Coordinates of C-alpha atoms in Angstrom, one line a residue:
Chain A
X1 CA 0.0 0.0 0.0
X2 CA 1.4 3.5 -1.2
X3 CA 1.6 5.0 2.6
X4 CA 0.3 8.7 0.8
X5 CA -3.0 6.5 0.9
X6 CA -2.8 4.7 4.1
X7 CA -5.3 7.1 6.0
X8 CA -8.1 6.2 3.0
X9 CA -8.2 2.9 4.7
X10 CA -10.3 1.3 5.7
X11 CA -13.0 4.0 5.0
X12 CA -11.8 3.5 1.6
X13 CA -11.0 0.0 0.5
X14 CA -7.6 -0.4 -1.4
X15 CA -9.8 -1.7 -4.3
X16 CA -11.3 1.9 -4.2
X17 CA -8.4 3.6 -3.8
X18 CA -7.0 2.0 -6.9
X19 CA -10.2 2.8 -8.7
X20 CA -10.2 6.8 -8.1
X21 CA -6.5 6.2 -9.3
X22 CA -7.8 5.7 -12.8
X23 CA -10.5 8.0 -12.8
X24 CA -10.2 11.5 -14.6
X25 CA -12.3 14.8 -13.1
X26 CA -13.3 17.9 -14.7
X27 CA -13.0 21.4 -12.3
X28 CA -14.9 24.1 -13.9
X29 CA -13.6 27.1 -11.5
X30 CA -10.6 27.3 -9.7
X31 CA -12.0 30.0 -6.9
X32 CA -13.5 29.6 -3.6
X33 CA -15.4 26.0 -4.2
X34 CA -12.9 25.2 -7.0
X35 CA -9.5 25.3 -4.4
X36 CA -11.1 23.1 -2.3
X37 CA -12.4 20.8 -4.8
X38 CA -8.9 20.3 -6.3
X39 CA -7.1 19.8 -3.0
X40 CA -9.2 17.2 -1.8
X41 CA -9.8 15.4 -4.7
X42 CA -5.5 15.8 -5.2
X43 CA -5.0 14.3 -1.9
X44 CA -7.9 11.6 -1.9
X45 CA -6.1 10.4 -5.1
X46 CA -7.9 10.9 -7.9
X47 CA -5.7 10.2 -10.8
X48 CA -6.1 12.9 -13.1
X49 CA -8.0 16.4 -13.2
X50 CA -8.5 18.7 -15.5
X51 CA -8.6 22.2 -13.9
X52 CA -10.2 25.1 -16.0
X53 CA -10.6 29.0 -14.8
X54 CA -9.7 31.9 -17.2
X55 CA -9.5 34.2 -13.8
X56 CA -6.0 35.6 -12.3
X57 CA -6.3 35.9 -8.1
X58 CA -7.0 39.1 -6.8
X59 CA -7.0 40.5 -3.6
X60 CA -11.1 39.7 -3.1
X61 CA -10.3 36.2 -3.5
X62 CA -7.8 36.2 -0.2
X63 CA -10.9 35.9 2.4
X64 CA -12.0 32.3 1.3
X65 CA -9.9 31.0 -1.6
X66 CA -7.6 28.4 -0.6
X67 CA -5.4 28.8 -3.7
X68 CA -5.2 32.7 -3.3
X69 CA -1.9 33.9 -1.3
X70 CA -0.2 37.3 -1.8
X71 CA 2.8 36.1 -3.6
X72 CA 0.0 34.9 -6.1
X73 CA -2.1 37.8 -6.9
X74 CA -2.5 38.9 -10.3
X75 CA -1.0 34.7 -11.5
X76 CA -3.5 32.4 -13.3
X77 CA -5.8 30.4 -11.1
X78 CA -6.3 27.5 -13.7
X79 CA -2.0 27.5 -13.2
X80 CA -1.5 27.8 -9.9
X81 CA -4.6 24.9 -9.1
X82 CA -2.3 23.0 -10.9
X83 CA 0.8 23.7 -9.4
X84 CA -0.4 23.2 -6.1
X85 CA -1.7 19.3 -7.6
X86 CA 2.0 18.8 -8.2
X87 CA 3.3 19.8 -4.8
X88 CA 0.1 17.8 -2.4
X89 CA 0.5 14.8 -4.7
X90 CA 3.2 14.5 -7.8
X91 CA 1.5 11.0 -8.6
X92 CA -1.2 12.6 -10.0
X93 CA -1.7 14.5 -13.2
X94 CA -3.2 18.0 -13.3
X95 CA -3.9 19.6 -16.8
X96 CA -4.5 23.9 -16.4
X97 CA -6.7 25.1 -19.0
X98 CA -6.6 29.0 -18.3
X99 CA -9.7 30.0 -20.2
X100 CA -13.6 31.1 -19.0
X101 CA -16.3 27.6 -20.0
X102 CA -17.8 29.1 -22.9
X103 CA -20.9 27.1 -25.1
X104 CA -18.1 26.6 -27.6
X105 CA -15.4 24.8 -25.6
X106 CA -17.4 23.3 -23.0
X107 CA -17.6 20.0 -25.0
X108 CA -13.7 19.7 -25.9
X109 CA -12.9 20.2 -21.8
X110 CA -15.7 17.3 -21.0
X111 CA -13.6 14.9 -23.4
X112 CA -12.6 11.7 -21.3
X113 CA -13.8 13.0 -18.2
X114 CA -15.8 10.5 -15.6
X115 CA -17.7 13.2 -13.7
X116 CA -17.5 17.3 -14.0
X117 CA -17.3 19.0 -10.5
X118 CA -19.0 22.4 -10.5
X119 CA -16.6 25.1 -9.3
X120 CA -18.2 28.1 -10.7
X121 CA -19.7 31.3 -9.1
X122 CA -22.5 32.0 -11.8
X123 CA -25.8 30.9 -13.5
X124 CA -24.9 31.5 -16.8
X125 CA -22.0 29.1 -16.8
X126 CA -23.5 26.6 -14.6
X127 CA -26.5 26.6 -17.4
X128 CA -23.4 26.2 -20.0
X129 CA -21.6 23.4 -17.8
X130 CA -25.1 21.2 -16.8
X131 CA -26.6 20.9 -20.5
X132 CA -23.0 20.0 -22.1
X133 CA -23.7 17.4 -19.2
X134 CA -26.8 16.3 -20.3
X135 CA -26.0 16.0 -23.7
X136 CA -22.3 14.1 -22.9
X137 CA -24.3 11.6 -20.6
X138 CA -21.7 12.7 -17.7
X139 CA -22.4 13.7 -14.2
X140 CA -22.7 17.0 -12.6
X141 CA -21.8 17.7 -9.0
X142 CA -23.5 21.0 -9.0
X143 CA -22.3 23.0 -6.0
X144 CA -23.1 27.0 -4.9
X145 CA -22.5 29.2 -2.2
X146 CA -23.8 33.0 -0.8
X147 CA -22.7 34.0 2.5
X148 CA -23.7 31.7 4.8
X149 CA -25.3 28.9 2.9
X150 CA -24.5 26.2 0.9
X151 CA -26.7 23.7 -1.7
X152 CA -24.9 21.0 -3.2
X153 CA -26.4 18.0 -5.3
X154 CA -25.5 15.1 -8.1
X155 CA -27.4 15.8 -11.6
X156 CA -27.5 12.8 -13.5
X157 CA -27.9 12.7 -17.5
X158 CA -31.9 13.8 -18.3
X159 CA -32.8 15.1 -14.8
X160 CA -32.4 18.4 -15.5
X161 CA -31.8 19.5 -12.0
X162 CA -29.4 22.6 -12.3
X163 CA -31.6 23.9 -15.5
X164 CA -34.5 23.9 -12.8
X165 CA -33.0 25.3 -10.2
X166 CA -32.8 28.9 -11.5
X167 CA -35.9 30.9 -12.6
X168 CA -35.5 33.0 -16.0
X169 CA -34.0 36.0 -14.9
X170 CA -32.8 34.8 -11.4
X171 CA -31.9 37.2 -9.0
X172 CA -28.3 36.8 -6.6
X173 CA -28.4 39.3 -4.1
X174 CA -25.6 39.8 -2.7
X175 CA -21.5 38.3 -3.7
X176 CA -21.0 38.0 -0.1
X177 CA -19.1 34.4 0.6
X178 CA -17.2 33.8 3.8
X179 CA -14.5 31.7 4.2
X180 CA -15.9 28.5 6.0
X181 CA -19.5 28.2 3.2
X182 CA -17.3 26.9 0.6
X183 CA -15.2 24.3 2.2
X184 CA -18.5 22.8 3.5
X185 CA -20.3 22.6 -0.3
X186 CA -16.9 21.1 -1.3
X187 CA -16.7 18.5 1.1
X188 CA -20.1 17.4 0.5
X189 CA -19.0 17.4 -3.7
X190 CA -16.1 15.6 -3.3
X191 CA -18.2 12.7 -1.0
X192 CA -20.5 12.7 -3.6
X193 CA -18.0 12.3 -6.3
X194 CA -15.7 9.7 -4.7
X195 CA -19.2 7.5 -4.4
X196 CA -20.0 8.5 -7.2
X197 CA -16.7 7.5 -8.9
X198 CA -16.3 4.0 -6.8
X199 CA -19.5 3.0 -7.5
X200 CA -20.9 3.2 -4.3
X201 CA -24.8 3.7 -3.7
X202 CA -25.4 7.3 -3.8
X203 CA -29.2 8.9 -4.4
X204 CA -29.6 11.3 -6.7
X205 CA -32.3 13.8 -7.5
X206 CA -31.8 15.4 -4.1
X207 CA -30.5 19.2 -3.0
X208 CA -28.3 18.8 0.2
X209 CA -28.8 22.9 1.7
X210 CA -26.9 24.1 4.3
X211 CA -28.0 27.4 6.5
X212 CA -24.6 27.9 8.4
X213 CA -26.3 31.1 10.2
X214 CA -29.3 28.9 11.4
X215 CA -28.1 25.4 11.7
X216 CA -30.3 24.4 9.2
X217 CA -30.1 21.3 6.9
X218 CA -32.4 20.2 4.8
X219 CA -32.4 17.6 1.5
X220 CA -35.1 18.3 -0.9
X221 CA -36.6 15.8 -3.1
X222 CA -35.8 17.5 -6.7
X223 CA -37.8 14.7 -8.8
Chain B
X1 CA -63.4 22.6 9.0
X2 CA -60.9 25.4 7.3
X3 CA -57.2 25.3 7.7
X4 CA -54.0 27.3 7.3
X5 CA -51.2 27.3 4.4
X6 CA -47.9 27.2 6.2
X7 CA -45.3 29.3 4.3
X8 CA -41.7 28.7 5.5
X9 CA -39.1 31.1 3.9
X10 CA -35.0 30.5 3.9
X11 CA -31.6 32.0 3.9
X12 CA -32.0 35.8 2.6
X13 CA -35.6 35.7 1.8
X14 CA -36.3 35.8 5.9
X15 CA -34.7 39.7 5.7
X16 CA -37.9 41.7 6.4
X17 CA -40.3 38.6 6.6
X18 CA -41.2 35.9 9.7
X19 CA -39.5 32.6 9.2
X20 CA -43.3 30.4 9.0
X21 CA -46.4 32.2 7.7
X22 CA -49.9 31.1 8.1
X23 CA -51.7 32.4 5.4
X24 CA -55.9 31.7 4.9
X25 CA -56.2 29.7 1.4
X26 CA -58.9 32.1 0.8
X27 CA -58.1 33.5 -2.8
X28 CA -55.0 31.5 -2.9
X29 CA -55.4 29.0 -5.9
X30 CA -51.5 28.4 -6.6
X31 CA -48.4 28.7 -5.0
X32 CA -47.6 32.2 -7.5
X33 CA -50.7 34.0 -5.3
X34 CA -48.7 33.1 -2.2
X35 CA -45.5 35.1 -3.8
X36 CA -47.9 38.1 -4.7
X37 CA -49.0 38.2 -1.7
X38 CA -45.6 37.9 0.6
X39 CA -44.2 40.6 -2.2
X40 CA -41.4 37.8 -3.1
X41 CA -40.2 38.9 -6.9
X42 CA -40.7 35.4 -8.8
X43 CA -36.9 35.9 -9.6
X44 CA -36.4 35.7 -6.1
X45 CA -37.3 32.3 -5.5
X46 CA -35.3 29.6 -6.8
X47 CA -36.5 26.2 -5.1
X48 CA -40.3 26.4 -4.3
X49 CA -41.2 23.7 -2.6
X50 CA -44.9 21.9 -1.9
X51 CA -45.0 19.7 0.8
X52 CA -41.7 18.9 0.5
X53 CA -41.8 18.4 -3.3
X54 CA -40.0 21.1 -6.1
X55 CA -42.9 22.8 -7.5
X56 CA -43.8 25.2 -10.3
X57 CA -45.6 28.5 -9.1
X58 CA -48.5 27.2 -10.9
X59 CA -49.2 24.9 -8.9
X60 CA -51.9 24.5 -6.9
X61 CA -52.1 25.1 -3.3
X62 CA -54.6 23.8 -0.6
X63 CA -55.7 24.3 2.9
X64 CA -53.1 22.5 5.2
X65 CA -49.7 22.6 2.7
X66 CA -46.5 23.5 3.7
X67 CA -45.2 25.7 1.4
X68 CA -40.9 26.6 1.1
X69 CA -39.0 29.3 -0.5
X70 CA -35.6 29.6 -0.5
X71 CA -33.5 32.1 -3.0
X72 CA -31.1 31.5 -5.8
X73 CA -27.4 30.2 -4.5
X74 CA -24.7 31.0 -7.1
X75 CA -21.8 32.0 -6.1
X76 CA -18.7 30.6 -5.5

């Protein structure tokens, strides 16, 4: 057993962790849910991610963004994700693609990829992201954050869920994140992936929300 | 006997509004009167839930559902 793994175990099985060695992850968003996502899918071991943001850190990110540090404002987030793959685990491979998801490339990043992980911080692009999805027959891990709350879910091929989350039109109002909002909706992606991705039994059709300023939790039934 | 529609709201829609509602079903056909009538922008509201179950605005309501609202999460 590889000791970098030894910690998986037994939560993991060493069948699994061999498994998640082989798989290959898309990260659309290298920000505040995206740094997360990519560390703890780099140090779970999945064997290969591709890691796409067009963005460059700024001093904004610094209150949540794992990735964002002072020597790296102003540097490519999509390159520094991957840099920071290559330093928590070398035995992986991390691809930067330093471009914004557009309609038009969307497709070419889903190419080979087992499950997409939703990084992003708007609708627009998560609209973009979910129906390349649909059409690819690949899973979503939709994930979004404001301020103090969290919503997290799996969209399988034809369910439609992240199209019918938002209303024509829909409203955020406010940019506020704090620091702890993402690393919760991450965790609860990558769990969701890593069952996901072993085969494990996982329901889908479900929104996992999480009301940090009330305590609240609830999972809604999306069918 | 005539019951109540209970109308739980979430997150940022609670600014300026009671966390459960009990509204009289009188002149309440769907779940788009109970928005009109809380002054909640359609836009506003991105998971509408009927007993429990993501729901159209609509769609019907009744005496005795439980009606939730929570607002569009999108950041990240």
């Amino acid at each position: 057993m590889n000791p970098r793994y030894e910690r998986n175990i037994p939560a993991l099985s060493e069948a699994e962790c061999e498994i998640l060695q082989r798989k290959q992850v898309l990260v659309v968003g290298c920000g505040g849910l995206g740094g997360h996502l990519i560390d703890m899918l780099a140090r779970i071991g999945v064997g290969a991610l591709r890691v796409v943001d067009g963005d460059v850190f700024e001093p904004s990110n610094l209150n949540r963004q794992l990735l964002s540090e002072v020597p790296l404002l102003g540097v490519s987030k999509a390159r520094a994700a991957a840099a920071r793959v290559s330093r928590v685990n070398p035995e992986i491979s991390a691809e930067a693609v330093d471009t914004f998801l557009t309609e038009k490339n969307a497709r070419g990043l889903l190419l080979s990829c087992d499950v997409v992980l939703d990084g992003l911080d708007n609708i627009e692009s998560r609209r973009i992201l979910a129906e390349e999805c649909q059409r690819a027959g690949i899973p979503y891990i939709y994930g979004a954050v404001n301020g103090w709350v969290a919503q997290a879910a799996i969209s399988m091929p034809g369910d439609h869920l992240v199209q019918r989350l938002y209303p024509e039109g829909a409203v955020l109002k406010n940019k506020s994140v704090l620091s702890f909002t993402p690393a919760l909706c991450a965790s609860m992606q990558v769990a969701l992936c890593v069952k996901l991705l072993t085969g494990r039994p996982v329901e889908t059709g479900k929104l996992y929300y999480f009301d940090l300023l009330n305590q609240e939790f609830e999972s809604i039934p999306m069918a | 006997m005539s019951t109540m529609i209970e109308v739980r709201v979430f997150a940022t829609l609670r600014q300026g509004r009671d966390k459960v509602t009990m509204l009289s079903p009188e002149g309440i056909t769907c779940a788009g009167d109970i928005l009109a009538l809380m002054n909640i922008p359609r836009e506003e509201v991105s998971i509408l839930l009927i007993n429990g179950f993501h729901q159209k605005p609509e769609t019907p309501v009744k005496d005795g559902d439980i009606v939730a609202l929570f607002p569009p999460v999108g950041g990240g």
